[in-house]
Coordinates of N, CA and C in Angstrom, one line a residue:
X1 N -4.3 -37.6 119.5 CA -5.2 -36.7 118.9 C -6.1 -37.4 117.9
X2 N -5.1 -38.3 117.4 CA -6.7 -39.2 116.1 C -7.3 -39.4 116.8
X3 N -7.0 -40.4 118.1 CA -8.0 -41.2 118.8 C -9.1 -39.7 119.4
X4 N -8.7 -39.1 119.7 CA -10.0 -38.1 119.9 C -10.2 -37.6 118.3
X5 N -10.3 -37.6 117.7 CA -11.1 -37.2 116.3 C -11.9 -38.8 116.3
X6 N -11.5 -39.3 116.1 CA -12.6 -40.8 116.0 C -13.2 -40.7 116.9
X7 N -13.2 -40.6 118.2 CA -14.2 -40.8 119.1 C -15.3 -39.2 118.8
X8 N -14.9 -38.7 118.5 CA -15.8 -37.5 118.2 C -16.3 -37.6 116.9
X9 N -16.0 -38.1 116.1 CA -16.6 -38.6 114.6 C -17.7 -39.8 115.2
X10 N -17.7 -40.7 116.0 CA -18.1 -41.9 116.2 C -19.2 -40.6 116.8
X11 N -18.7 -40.2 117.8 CA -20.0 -39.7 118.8 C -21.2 -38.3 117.8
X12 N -20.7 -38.0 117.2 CA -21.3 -37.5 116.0 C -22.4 -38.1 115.1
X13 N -21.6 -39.3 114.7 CA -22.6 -40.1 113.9 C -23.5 -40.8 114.4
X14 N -23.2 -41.2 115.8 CA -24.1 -41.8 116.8 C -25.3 -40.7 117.3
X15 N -25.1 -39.9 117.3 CA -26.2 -38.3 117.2 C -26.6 -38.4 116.3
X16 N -26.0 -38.1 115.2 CA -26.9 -38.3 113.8 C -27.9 -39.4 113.7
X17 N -27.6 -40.6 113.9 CA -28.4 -41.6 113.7 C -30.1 -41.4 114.8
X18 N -29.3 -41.2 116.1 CA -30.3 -40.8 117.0 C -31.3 -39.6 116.5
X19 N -30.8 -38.6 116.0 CA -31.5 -37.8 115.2 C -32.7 -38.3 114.3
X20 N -32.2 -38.8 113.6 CA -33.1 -39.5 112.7 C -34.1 -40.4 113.2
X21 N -33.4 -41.2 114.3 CA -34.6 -42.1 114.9 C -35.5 -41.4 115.6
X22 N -35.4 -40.3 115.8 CA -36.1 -39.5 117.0 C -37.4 -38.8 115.6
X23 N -36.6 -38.2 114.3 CA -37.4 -38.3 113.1 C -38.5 -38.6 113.0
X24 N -37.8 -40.0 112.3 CA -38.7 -41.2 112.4 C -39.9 -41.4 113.1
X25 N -39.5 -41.3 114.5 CA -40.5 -41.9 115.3 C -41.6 -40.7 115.5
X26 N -41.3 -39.2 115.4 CA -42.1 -38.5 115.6 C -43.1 -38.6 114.2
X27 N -42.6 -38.3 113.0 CA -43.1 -38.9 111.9 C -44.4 -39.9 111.8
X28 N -43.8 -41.2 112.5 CA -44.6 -42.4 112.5 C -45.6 -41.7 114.0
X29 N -45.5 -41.2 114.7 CA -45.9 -40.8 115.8 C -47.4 -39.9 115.9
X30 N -47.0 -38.9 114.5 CA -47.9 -37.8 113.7 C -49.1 -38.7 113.1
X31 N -48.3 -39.7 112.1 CA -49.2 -40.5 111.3 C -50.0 -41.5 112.0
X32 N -49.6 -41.9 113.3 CA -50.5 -42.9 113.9 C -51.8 -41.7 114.4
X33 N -51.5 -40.6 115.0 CA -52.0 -39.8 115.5 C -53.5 -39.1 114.9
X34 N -53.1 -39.1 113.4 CA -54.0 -38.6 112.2 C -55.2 -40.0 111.9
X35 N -54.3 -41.2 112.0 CA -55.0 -42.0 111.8 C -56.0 -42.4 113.0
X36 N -55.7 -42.4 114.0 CA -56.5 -42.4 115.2 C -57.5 -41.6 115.2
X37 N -57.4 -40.3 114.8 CA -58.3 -39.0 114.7 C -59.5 -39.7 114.0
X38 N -59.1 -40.0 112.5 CA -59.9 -40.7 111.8 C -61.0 -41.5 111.8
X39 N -59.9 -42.8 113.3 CA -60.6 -43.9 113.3 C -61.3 -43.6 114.3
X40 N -61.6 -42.4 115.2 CA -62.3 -41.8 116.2 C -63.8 -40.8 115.5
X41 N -63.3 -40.1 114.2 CA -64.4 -39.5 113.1 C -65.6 -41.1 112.9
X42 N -64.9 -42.3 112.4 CA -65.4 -43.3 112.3 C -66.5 -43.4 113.4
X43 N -65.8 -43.8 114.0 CA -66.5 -44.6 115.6 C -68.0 -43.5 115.8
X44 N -67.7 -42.3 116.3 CA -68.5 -41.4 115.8 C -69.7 -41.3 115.1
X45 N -69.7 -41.4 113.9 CA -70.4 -41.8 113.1 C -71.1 -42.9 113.4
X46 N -70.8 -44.0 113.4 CA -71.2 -45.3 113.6 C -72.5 -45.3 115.1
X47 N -71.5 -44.2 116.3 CA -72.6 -44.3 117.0 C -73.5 -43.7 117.2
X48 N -73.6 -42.7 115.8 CA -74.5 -41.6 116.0 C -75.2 -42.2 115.2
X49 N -75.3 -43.1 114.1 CA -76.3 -43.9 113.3 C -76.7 -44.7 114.2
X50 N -76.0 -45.8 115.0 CA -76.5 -46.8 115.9 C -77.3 -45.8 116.7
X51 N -77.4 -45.0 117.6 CA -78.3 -44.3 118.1 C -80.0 -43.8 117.4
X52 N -79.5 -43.4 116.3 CA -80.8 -43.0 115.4 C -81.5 -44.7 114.7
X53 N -81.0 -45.7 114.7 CA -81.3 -46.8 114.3 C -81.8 -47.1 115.6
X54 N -81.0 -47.1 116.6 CA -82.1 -47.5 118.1 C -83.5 -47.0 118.0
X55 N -83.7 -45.9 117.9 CA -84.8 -45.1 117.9 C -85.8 -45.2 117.0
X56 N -85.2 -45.9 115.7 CA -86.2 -45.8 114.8 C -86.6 -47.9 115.1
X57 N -85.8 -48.3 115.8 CA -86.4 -49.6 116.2 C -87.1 -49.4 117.2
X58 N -87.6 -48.5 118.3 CA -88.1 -48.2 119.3 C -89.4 -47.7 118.8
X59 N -89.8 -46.6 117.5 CA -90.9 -46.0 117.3 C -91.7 -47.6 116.4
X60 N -91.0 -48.3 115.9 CA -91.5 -49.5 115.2 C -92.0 -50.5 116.3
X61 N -91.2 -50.4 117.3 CA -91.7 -51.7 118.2 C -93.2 -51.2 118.5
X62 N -93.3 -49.8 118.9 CA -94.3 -49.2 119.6 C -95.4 -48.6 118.9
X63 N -95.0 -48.9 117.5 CA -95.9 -49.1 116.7 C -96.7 -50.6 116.0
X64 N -96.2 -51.5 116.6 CA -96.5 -52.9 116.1 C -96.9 -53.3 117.3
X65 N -96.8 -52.6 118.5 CA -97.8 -53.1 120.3 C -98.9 -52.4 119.7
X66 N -99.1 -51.4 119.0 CA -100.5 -51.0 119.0 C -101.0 -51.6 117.9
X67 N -100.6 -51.7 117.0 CA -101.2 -52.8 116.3 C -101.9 -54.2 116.6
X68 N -101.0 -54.6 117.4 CA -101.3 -56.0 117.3 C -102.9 -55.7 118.9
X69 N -102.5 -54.8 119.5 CA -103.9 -54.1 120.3 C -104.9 -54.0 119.8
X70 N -104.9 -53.1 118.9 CA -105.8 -53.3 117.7 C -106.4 -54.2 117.4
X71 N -105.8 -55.0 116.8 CA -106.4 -56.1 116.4 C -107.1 -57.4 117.4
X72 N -106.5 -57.2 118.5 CA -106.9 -58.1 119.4 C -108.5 -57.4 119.9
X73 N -108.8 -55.8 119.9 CA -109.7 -55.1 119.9 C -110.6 -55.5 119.0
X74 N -110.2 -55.3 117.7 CA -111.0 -56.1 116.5 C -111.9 -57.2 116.7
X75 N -111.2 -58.1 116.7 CA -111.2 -59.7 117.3 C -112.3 -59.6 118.2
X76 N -112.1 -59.1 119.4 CA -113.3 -58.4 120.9 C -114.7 -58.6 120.3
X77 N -114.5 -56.9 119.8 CA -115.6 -56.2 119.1 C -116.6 -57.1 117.8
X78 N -115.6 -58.0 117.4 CA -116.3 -59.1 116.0 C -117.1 -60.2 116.9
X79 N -116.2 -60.8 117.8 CA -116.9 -61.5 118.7 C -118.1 -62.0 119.4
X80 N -118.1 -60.2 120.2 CA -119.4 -59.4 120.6 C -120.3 -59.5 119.5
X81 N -120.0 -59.2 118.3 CA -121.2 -58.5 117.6 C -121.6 -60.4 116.9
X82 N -120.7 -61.0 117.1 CA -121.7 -62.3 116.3 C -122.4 -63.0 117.7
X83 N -122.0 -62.7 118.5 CA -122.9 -63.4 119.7 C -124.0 -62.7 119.6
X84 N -123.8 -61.5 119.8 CA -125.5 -60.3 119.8 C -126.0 -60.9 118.9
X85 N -125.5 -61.1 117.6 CA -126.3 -62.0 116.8 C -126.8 -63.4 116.7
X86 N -126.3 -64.0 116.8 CA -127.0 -65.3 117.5 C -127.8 -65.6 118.2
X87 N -127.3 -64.2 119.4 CA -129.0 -64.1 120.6 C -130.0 -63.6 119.5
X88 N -130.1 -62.6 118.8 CA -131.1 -61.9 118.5 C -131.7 -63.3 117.2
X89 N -131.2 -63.9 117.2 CA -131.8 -64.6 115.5 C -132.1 -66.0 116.5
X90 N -131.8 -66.1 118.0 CA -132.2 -67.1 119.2 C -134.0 -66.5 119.3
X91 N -133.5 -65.5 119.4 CA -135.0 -64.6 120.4 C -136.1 -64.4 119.2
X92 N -135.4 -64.4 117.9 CA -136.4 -64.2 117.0 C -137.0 -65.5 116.7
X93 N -136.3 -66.5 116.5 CA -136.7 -68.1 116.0 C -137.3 -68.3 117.3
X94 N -136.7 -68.2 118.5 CA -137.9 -68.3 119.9 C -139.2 -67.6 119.9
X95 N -139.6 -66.1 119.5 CA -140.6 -65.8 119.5 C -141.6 -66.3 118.2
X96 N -141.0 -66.4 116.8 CA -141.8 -66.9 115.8 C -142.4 -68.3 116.1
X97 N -141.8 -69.3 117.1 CA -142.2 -70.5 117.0 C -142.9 -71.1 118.5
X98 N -142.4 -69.7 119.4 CA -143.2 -70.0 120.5 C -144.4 -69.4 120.5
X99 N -144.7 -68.4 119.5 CA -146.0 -67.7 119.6 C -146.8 -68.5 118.8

């Protein structure tokens, strides 16, 4: 009869312990779980700024192609107008000195 009270005290406490580990684990199980949520709120975030930062590098690039259009238009237009000039101060010194 002891010997079955010890084996049923043993198998008892051996439950008990299991109990606890099963605790435990759901416990640490919860907390990994919350933390994960978090580290998912994170991520989130991050790629919803990385998206609006894409975009605002996108309206800048496409604003610095027209720019730099511009200017190369500039440049054109300056070009043209000092040649017209040249001809015309050609055609003027040619007509003052050929007439």
């Amino acid at each position: 009869k002891q010997w079955y009270q010890r084996r049923v005290r043993g198998s008892r406490a051996a439950l008990t312990r299991t109990e606890q580990i099963a605790v435990e684990t759901e416990t640490l199980g919860n907390e990994i779980t919350g933390e994960l949520g978090n580290q998912r709120e994170k991520i989130t975030r991050t790629r919803d700024l990385l998206e609006q930062t894409d975009s605002t590098l996108e309206k800048s690039r496409r604003t610095l192609l027209n720019m730099g259009r511009r200017a190369i238009t500039n440049k054109i237009a300056l070009v043209v107008i000092i040649v017209l000039e040249v001809c015309i101060l050609a055609g003027v010194l040619y007509w003052k000195f050929a007439t």
